[in-house]
């Protein structure tokens, strides 16, 4: 008869084998129709999570133990000294999830130190905005009933928006209770069959390859001549709020009100950038083959184009395409970043120097005159189609 440890080991092995045939996706569900009392209880929950986290990392050798989740009160530091605070709302399984998060963070620090990085200790948090909702087998700290969700520790069932996104055959893995300036969310991690996801992508594809040139002025230039441009700069409202915050007394009620408005404005800008990225990726997924250069976007940001790169969030394009290349390797090819695609003629292959201010490529050998970005995209497409062996992303 197998021992408990052997059963756990076997279950982990079986899960890993199953995950190789699945794709991980995270769905964001927003809690709706919350009363003032609900919001007050949720804010108290995240406050207690902060107290519990900081209490544990204050003395990790003595407090990072399995039995710690049974604590009903913790000691916190205040301007007047140390005080004991009661944990009234946070559940035992939420506390276990926070303990596991601390262990993972310590393992990450240890791994970084072994790789030669200079690391310190875990820092105290001024606020905690994410709480893991653990589950054991079929027993979850959350479950859905129709369009409502039940969270452990709360008798009320909360209405959620976005459940229609999750397919019926999705396998639930875990969830996180998240607080954002715009409201409270449940982030649910699910696993879907890999074949199903691949088939959904291929059903919408057209039988045409495309080359993609990333840029600062035009974020995407395609080899078919299409250019896509977007910028989401800081708004005037954000600048006014930052000026207003500077005039407020730190720690006052007005200070926190303005700070919350600034957080909401930043979230709004971030969501707009994500929306542009999602639309750009959806467009690229329509093509059967995508060739793109492995540009150093971080180098652009640290150089002369930091503001433009930040306002567009263009680095998310390569990150998303790398994930797509992991799922469908034959669909995405990355051209090495040191290939002189801008200096090479897309018709004859002649290489010549071209300045950054020169927006039209004029070939000295064959006489081709073409937009420099479109020329670069055509060169990238040729290299991608002919250099499948030299692919750093796959």
C-alpha angles and dihedrals in degrees: 000000000000120000122234092256092053091049091051092048091050092047091052091050092050091048092052091052091049093049090059088069094045139074123223118229132174120213123199117217121186122213112234138201095021118175125219088257091054092051091048091052092047092050089050089051093055090045090054089048089056092049092049094047094048092044091056098046091047088073108011099169093056102030106038094089134125093246092057091087088071092066115123096188138023136197117244134184118246132174088262094050136268119341134179117239126194120234100221105157110025111095128227094250091051088053090049089052091052090050090052090049090055090050091051091049091051091050090050091052091049092050091049090050091051089053090057100261120140108243136174133192130296110282126227115255124235088203139002116217101172129059122183116232103212125204135192115208108303093345107096131182083222134034137170128240111184105307094340134088131213116211122196112256094029123089093197121086111226125215113237131201119216105038090126088071093068114085119229093243094052115127112222115226107169143323140217129211105223132191118206132170088255095053145285124316142184113220107202120195113210136175121222129188109271093223091055093053092046092049092050090054095046094048091066096043128112120216096251134107120224135198119212126205116192118214146167100234096035107027094204128023115183126206090240089067098259118135126199121196132178136160129179105190126181111284126238088242091059092052091050091049091050090052090048091050091053090059095050124093108254112251096018123126092251089051092056092045092055091043090055090051089052091051091051091050092050090049090051091053092046091051091051091053091048090051092055091048092050091051092047092050091046088055094049092048089064090071120083093221130027124193118189135165118248093237122181100242090174089060090053091051094048090047131053099314104056096125095047092048092048093048093051100036088215092161088076090068095067092041092053092045090052089056089049090050089054090053098041108016095182092055100062128044124182119211113214112264094234093061107115094231093154093053097046125089112237092212106045103010095239113156123219138156118265128183124230092246091055104094097175121065112220113186113221091205109042099016097239114165114196141142107280094230094049089047090052091049091052091050090049090051092051092048091046093051092047102035105056091136093059099060115137093188100056 
